[in-house]
Tab-separated table of N, CA and C in Angstrom:
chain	number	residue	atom	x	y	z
A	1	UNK	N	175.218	126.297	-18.460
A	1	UNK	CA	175.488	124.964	-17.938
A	1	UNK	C	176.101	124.100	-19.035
A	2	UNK	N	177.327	123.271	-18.493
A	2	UNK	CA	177.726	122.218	-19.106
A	2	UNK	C	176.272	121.079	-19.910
A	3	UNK	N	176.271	120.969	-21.439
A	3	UNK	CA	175.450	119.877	-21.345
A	3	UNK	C	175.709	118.763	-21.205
A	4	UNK	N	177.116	118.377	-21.387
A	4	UNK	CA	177.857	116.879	-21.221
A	4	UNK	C	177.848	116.299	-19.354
A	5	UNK	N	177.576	117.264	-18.994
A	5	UNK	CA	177.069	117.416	-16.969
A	5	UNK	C	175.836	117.028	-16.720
A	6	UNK	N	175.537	115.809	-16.527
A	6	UNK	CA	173.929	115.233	-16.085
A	6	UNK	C	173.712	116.674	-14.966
A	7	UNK	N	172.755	116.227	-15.026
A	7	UNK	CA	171.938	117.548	-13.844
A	7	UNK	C	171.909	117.109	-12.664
A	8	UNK	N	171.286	118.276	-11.121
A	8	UNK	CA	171.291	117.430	-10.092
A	8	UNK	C	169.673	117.661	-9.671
A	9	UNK	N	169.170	118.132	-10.866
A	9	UNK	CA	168.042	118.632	-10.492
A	9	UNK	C	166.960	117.355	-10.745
A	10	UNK	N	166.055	117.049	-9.927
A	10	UNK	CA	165.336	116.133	-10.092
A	10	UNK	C	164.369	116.235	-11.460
A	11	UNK	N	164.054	114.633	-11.867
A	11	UNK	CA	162.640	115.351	-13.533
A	11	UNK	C	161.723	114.979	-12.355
A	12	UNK	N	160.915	116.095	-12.518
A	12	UNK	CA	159.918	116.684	-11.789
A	12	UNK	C	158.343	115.376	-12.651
A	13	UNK	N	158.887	115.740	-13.753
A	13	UNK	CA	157.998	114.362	-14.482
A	13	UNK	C	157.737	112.934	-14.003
A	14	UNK	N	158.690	112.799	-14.165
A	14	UNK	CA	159.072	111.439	-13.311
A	14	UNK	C	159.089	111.160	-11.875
A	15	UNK	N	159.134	112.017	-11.236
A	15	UNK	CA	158.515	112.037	-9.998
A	15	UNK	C	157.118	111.989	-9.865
A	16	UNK	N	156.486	112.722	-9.889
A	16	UNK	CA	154.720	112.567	-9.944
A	16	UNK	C	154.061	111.474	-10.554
A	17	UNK	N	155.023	110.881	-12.094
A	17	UNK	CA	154.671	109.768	-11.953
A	17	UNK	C	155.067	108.480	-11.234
A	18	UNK	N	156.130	108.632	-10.442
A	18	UNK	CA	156.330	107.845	-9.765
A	18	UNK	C	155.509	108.147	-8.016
A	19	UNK	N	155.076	109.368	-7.556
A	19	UNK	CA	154.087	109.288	-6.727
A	19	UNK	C	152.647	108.727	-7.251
A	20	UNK	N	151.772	109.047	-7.601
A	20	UNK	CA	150.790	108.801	-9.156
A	20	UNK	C	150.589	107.285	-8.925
A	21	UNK	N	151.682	106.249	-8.970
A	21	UNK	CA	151.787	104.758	-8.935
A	21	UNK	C	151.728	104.405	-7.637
A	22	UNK	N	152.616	105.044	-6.777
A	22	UNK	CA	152.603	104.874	-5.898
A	22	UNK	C	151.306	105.255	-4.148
A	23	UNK	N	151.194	106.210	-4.476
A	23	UNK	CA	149.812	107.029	-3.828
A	23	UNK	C	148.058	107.007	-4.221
A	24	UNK	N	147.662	106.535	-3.370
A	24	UNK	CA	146.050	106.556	-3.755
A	24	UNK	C	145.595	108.450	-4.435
A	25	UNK	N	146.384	109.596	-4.033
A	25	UNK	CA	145.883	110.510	-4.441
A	25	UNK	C	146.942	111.408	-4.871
A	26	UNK	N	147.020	112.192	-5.765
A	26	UNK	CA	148.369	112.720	-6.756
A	26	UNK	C	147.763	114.004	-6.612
A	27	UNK	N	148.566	115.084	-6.912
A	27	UNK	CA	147.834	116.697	-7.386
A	27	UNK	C	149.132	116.690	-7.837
A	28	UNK	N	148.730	116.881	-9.399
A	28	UNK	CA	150.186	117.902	-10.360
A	28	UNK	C	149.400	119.086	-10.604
A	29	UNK	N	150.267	120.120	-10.366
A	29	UNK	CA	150.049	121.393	-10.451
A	29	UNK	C	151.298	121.841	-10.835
A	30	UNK	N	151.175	123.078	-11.687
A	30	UNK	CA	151.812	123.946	-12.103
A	30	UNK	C	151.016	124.344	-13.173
A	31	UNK	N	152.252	125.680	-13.695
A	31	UNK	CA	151.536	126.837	-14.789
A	31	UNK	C	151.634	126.459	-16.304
A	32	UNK	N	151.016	127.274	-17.143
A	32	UNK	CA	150.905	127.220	-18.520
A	32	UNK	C	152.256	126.421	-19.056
A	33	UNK	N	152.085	125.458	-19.757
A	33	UNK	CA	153.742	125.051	-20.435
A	33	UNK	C	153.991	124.026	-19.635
A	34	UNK	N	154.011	123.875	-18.431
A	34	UNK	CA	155.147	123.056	-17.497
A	34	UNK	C	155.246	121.882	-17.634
A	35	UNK	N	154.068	121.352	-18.487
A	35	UNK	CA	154.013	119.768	-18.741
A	35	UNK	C	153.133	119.086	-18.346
A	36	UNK	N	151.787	119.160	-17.775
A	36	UNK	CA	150.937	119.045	-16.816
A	36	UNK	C	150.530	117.694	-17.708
A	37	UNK	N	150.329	117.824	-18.960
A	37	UNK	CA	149.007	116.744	-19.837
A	37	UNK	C	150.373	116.262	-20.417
A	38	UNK	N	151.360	116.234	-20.365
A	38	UNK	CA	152.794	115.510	-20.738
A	38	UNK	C	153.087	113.888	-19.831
A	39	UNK	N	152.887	114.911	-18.220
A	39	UNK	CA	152.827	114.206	-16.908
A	39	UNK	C	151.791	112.752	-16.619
A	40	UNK	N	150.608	113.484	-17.132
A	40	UNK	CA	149.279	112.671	-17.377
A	40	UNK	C	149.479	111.544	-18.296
A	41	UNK	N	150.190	111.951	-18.948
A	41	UNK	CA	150.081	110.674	-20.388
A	41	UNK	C	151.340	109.499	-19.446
A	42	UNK	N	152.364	110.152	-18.975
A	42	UNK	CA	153.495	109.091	-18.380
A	42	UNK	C	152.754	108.575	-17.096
A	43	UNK	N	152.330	109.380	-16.635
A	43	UNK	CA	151.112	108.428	-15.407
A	43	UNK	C	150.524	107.217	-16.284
A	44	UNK	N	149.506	107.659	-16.878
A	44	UNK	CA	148.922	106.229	-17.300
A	44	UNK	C	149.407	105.300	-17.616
A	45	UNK	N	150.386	105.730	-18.522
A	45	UNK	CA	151.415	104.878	-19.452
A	45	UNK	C	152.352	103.589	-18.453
A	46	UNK	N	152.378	104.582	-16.941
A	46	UNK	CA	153.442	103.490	-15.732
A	46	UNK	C	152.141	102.803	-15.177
A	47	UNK	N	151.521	102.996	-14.991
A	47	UNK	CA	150.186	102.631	-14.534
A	47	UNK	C	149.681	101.307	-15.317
A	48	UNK	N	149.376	101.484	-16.692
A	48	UNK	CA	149.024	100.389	-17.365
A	48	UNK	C	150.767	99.000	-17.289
A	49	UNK	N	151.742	99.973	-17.376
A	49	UNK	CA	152.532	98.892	-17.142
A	49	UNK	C	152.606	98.171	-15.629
A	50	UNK	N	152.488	98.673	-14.923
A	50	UNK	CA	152.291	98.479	-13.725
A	50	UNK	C	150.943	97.401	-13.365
A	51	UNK	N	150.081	97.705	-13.772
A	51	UNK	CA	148.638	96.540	-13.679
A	51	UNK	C	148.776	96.283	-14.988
A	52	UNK	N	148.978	96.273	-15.935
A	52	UNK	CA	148.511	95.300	-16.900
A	52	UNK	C	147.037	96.212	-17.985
A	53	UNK	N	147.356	95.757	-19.340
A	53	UNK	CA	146.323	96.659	-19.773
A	53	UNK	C	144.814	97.107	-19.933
A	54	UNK	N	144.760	95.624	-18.921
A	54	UNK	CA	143.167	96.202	-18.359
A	54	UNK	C	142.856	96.989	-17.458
A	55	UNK	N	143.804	97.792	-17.237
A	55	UNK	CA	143.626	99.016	-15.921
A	55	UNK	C	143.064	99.923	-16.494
A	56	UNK	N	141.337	99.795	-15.677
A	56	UNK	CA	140.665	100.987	-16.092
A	56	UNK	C	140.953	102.254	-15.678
A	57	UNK	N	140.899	103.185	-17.265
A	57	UNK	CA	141.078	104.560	-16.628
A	57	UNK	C	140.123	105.171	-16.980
A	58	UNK	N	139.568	106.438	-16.202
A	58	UNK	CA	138.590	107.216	-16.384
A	58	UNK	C	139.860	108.956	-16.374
A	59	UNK	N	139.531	109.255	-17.141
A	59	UNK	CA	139.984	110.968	-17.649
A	59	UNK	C	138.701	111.746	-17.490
A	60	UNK	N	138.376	112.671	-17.139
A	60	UNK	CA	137.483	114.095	-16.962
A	60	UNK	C	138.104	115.258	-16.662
A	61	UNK	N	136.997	115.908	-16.841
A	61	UNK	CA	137.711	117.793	-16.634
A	61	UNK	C	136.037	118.029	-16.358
A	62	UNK	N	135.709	119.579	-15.689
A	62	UNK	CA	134.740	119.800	-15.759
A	62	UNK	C	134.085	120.434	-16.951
A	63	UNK	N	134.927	120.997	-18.305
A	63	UNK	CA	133.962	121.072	-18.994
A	63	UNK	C	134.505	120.160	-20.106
A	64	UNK	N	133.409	120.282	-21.529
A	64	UNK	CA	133.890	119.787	-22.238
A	64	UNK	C	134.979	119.936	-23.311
A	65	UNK	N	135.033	121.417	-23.333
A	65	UNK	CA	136.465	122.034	-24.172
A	65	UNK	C	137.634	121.160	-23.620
A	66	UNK	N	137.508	121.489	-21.718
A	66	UNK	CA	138.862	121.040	-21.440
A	66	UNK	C	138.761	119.107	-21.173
A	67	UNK	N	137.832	118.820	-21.385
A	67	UNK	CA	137.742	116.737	-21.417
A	67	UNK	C	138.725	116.612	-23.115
A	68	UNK	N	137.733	117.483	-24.034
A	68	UNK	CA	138.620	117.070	-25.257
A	68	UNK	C	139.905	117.549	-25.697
A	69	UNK	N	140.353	118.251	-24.845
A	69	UNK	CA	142.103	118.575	-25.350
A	69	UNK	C	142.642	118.161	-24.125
A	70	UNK	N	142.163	117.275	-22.906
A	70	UNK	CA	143.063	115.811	-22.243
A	70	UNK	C	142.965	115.112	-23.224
A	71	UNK	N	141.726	114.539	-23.999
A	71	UNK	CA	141.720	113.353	-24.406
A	71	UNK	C	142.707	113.214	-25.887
A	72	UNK	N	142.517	115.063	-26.360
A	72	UNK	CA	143.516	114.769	-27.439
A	72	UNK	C	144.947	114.762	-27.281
A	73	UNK	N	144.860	115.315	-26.285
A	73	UNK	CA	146.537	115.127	-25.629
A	73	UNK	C	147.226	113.805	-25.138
A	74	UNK	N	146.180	113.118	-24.470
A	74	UNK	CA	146.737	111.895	-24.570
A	74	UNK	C	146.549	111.044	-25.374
A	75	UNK	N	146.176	111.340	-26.360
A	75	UNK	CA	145.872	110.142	-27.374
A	75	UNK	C	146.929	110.619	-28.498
A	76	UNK	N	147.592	111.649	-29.027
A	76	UNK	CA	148.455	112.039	-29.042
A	76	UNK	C	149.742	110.755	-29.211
A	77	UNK	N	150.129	110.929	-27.815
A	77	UNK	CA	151.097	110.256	-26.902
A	77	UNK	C	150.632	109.142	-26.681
A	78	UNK	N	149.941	108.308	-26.979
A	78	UNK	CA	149.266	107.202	-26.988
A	78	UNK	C	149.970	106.073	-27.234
A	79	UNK	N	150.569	106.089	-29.078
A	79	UNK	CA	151.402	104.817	-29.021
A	79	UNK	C	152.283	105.157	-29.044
A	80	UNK	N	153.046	105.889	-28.442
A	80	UNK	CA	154.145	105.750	-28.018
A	80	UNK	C	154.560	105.572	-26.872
A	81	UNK	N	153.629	105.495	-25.912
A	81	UNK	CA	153.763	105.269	-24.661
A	81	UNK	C	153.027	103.616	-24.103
A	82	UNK	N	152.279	103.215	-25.369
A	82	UNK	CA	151.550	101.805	-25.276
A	82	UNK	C	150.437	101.706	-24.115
A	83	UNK	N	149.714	103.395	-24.461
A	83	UNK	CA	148.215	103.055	-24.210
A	83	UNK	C	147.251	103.060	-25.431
A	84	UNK	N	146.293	102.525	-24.529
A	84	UNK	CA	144.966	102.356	-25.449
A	84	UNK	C	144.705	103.387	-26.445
A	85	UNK	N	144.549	103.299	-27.755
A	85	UNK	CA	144.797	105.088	-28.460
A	85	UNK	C	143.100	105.095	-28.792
A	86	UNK	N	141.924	104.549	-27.936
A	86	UNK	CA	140.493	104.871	-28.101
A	86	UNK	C	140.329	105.689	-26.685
A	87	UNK	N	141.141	106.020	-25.704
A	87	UNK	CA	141.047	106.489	-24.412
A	87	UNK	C	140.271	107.292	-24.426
A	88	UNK	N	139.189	107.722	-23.626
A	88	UNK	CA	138.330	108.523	-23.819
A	88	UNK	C	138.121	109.255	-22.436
A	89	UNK	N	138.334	110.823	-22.837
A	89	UNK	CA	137.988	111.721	-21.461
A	89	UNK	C	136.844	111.958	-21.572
A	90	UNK	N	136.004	112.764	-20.491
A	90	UNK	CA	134.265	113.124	-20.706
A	90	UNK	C	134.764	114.457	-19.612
A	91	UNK	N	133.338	115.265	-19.362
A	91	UNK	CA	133.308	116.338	-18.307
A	91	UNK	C	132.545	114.919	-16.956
A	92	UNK	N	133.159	115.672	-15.921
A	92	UNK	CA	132.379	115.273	-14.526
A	92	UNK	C	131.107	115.141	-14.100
A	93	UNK	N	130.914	115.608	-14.688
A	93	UNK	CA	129.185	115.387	-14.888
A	93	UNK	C	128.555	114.287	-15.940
A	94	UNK	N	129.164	113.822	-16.690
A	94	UNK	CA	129.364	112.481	-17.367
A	94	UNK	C	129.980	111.440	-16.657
A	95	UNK	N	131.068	111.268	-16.010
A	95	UNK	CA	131.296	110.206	-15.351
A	95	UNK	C	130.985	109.867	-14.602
A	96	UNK	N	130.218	110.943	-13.871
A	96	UNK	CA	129.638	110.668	-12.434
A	96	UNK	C	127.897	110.207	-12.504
A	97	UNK	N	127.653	110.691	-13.450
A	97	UNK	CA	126.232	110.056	-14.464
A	97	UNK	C	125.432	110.738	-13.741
A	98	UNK	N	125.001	112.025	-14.018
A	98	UNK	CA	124.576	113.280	-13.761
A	98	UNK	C	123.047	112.443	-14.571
A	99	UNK	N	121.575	112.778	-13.614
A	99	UNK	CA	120.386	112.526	-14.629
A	99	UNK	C	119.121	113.291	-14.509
A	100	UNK	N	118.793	113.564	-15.505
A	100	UNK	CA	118.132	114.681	-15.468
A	100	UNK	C	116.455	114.314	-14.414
A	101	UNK	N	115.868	115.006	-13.824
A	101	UNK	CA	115.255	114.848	-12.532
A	101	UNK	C	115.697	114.258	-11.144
A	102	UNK	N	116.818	114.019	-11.054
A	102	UNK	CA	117.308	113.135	-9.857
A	102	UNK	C	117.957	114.186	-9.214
A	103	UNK	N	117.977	113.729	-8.075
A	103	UNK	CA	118.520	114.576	-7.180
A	103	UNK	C	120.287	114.461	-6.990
A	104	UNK	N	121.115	112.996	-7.203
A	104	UNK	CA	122.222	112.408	-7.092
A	104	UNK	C	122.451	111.807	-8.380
A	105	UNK	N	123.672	112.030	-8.403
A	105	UNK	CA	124.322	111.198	-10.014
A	105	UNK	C	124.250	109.833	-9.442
A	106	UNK	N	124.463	109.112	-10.763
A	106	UNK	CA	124.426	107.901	-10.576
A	106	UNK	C	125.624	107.100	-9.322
A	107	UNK	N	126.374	107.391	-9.877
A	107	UNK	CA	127.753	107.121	-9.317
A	107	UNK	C	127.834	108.037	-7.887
A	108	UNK	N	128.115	107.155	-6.780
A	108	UNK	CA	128.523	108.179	-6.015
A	108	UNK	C	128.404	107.290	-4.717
A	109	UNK	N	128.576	107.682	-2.892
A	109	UNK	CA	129.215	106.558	-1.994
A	109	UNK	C	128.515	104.710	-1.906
A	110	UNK	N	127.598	105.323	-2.375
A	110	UNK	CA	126.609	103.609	-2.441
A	110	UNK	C	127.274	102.724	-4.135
A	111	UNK	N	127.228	103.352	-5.053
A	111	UNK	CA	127.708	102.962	-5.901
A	111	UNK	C	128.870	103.544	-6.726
A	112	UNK	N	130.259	102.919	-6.397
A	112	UNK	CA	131.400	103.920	-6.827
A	112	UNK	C	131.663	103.346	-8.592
A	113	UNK	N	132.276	104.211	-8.934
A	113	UNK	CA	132.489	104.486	-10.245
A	113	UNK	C	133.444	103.204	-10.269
A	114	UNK	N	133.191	102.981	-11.874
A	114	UNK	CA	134.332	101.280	-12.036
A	114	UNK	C	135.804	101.910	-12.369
A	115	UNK	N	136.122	102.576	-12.218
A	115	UNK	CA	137.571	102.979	-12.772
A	115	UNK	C	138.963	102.358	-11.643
A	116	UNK	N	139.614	102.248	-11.957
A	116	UNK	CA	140.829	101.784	-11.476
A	116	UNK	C	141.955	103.184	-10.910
A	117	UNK	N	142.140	104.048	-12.156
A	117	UNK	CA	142.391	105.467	-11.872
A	117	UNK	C	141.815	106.374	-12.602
A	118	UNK	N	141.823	107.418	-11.844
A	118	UNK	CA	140.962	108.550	-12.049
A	118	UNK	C	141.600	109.666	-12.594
A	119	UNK	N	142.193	110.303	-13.460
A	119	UNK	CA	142.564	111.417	-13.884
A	119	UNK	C	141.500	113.175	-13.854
A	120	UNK	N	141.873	114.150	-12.893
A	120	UNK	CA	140.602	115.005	-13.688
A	120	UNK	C	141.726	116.307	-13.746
A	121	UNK	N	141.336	116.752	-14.951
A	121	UNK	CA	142.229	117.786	-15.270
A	121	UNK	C	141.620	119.308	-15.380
A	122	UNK	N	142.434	120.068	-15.295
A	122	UNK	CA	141.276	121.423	-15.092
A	122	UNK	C	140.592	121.601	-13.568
A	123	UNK	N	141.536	121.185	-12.464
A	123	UNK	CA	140.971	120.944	-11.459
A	123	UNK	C	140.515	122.017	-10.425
A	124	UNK	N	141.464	123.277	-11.288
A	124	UNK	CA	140.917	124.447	-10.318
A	124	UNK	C	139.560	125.414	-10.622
A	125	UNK	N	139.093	124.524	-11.437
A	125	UNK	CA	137.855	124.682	-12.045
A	125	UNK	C	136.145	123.992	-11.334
A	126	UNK	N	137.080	123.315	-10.232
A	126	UNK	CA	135.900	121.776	-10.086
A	126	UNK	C	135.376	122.789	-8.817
A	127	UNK	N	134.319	122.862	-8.555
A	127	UNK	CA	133.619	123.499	-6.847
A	127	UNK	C	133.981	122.299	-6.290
A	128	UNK	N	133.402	123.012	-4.561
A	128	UNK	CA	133.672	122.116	-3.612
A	128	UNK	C	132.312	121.077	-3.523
A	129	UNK	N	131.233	121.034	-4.387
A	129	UNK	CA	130.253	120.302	-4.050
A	129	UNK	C	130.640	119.491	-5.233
A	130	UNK	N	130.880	119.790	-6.189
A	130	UNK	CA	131.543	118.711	-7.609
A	130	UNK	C	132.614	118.052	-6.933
A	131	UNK	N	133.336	118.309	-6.239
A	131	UNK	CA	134.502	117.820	-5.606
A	131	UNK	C	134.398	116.681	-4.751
A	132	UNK	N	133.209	116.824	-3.895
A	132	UNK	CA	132.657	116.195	-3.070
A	132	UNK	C	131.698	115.043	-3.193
A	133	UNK	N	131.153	115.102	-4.177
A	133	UNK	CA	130.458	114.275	-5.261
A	133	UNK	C	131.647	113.308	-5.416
A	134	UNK	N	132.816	113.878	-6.387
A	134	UNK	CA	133.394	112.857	-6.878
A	134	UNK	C	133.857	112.130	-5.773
A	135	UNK	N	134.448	112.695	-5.052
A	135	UNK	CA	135.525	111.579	-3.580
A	135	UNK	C	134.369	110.761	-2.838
A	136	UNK	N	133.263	110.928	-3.048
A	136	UNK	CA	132.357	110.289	-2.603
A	136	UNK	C	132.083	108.756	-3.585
A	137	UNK	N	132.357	109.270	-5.063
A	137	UNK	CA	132.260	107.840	-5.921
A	137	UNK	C	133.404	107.014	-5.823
A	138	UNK	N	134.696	107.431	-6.211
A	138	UNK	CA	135.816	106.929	-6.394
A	138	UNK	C	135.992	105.962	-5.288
A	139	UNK	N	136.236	104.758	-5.641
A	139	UNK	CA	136.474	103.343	-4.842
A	139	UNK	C	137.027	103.757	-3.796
A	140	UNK	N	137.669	103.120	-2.684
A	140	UNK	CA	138.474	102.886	-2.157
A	140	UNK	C	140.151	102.728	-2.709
A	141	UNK	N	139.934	102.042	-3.165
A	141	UNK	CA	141.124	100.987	-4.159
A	141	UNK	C	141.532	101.795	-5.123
A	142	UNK	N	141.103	103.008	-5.914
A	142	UNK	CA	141.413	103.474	-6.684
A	142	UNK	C	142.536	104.709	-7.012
A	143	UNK	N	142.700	104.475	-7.948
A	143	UNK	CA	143.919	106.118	-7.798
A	143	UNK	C	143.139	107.282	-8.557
A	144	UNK	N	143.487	108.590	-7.588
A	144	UNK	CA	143.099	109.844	-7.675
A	144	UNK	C	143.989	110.586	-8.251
A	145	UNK	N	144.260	111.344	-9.394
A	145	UNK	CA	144.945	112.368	-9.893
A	145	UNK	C	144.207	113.429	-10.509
A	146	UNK	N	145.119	114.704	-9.448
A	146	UNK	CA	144.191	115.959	-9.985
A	146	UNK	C	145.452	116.617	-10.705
A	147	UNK	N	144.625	117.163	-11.530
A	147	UNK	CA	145.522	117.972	-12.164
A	147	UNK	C	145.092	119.744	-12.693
A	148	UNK	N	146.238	120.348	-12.266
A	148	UNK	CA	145.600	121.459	-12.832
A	148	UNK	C	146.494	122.720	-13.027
A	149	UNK	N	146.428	124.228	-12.731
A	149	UNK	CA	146.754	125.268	-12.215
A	149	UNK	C	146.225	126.266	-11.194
A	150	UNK	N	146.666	126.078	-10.257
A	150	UNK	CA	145.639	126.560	-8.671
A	150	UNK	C	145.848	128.330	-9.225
A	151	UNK	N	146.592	128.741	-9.867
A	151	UNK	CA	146.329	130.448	-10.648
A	151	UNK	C	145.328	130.248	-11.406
A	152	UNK	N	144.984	129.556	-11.847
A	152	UNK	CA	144.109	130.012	-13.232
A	152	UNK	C	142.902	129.334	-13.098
A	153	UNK	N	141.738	130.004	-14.280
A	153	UNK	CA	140.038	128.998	-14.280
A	153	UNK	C	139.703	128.997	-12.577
A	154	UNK	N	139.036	129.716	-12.227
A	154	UNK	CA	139.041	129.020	-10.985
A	154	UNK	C	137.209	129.364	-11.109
A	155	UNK	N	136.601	128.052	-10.119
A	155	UNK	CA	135.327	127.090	-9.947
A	155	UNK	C	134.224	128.559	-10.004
A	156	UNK	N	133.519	128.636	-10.919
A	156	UNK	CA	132.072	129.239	-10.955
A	156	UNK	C	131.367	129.195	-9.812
A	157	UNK	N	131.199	127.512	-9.157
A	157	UNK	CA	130.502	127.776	-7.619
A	157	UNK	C	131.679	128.195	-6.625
A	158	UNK	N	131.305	127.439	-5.306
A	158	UNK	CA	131.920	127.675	-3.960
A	158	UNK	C	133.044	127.061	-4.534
A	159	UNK	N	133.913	127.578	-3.449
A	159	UNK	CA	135.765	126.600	-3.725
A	159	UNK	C	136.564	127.019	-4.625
A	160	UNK	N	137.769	126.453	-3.964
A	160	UNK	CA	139.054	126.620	-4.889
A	160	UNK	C	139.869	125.482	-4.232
A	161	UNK	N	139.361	124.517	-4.513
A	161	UNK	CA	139.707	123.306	-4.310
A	161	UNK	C	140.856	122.714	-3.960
A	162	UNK	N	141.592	123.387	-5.548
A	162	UNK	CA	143.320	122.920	-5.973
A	162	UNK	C	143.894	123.814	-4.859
A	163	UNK	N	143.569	124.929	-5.720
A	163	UNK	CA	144.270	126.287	-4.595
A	163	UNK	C	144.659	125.684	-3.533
A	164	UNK	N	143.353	125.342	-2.548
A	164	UNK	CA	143.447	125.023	-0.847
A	164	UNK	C	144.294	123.894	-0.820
A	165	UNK	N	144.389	122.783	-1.936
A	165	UNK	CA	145.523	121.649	-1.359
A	165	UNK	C	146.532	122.182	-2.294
A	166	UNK	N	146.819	122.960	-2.890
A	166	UNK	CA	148.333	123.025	-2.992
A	166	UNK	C	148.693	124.034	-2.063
A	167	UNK	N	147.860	124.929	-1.142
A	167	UNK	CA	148.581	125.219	-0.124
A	167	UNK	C	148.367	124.826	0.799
């Protein structure tokens, strides 16, 4: 290909983040490489420009390996994109305030989580009762982005969550 020839191919980047802003619920998917936690960082980044920089965000994954290489990934990309560079991811079971003898996390349809948007990455990892938990906290009002690879990690319990909505 000519490189002096703009392309006609859409940035696939820029799309999702422009659904992402636009949509109460996002799924980026694709494989190893494709840009997935690239995608994530330009989400927030239109997002905070978009509301202003008190737009709370909440980042998770279900475990903690994969909370801390979102969080180092976007923090990363942080100032250069003019987010918060203290952003902090956790596992799902942290945000949702998981406590030990209780039967229900803290968070959940009686009391929804304070976040504005929701990032969870590693999503083909999440069961369908973790899954269910969360859509049960998350506001109304809020934005949902999953992110993941519906091939790969897939959920220890019931489900395949991603899998089933990306097909």
């Amino acid at each position: 290909t000519d490189p002096s020839v703009p392309s006609q191919a859409p940035d696939r980047q820029r799309v999702a983040a422009a659904l992402a802003a636009t949509h109460r619920t996002t799924v980026v998917a694709g494989g190893p490489g494709t840009g997935k936690t690239h995608t994530v960082a330009r989400i927030l980044a239109l997002l905070t420009a978009l509301h202003g920089p008190g737009v709370r965000i909440g980042l998770a994954a279900p475990t903690g390996k994969a909370a801390a290489r979102l969080q180092e990934s976007v923090r990363d990309q942080a100032a250069e994109l003019g987010l918060a560079p203290d952003i902090t991811a956790m596992t799902l079971h942290r945000m949702l305030g998981w406590q030990r003898g209780r039967t229900r996390f803290r968070y959940h349809a009686g009391n929804h989580l304070p976040f504005d948007a929701i990032v969870v990455d590693e999503t083909s990892m999440v069961s369908l009762t973790m899954m269910s938990c969360l859509l049960e906290a998350v506001r109304p009002d809020a934005r949902l982005v999953l992110v993941g690879d519906p091939d790969q990690l897939t959920s220890v319990d019931a489900g395949a969550v991603l899998a089933d909505l990306v097909a």
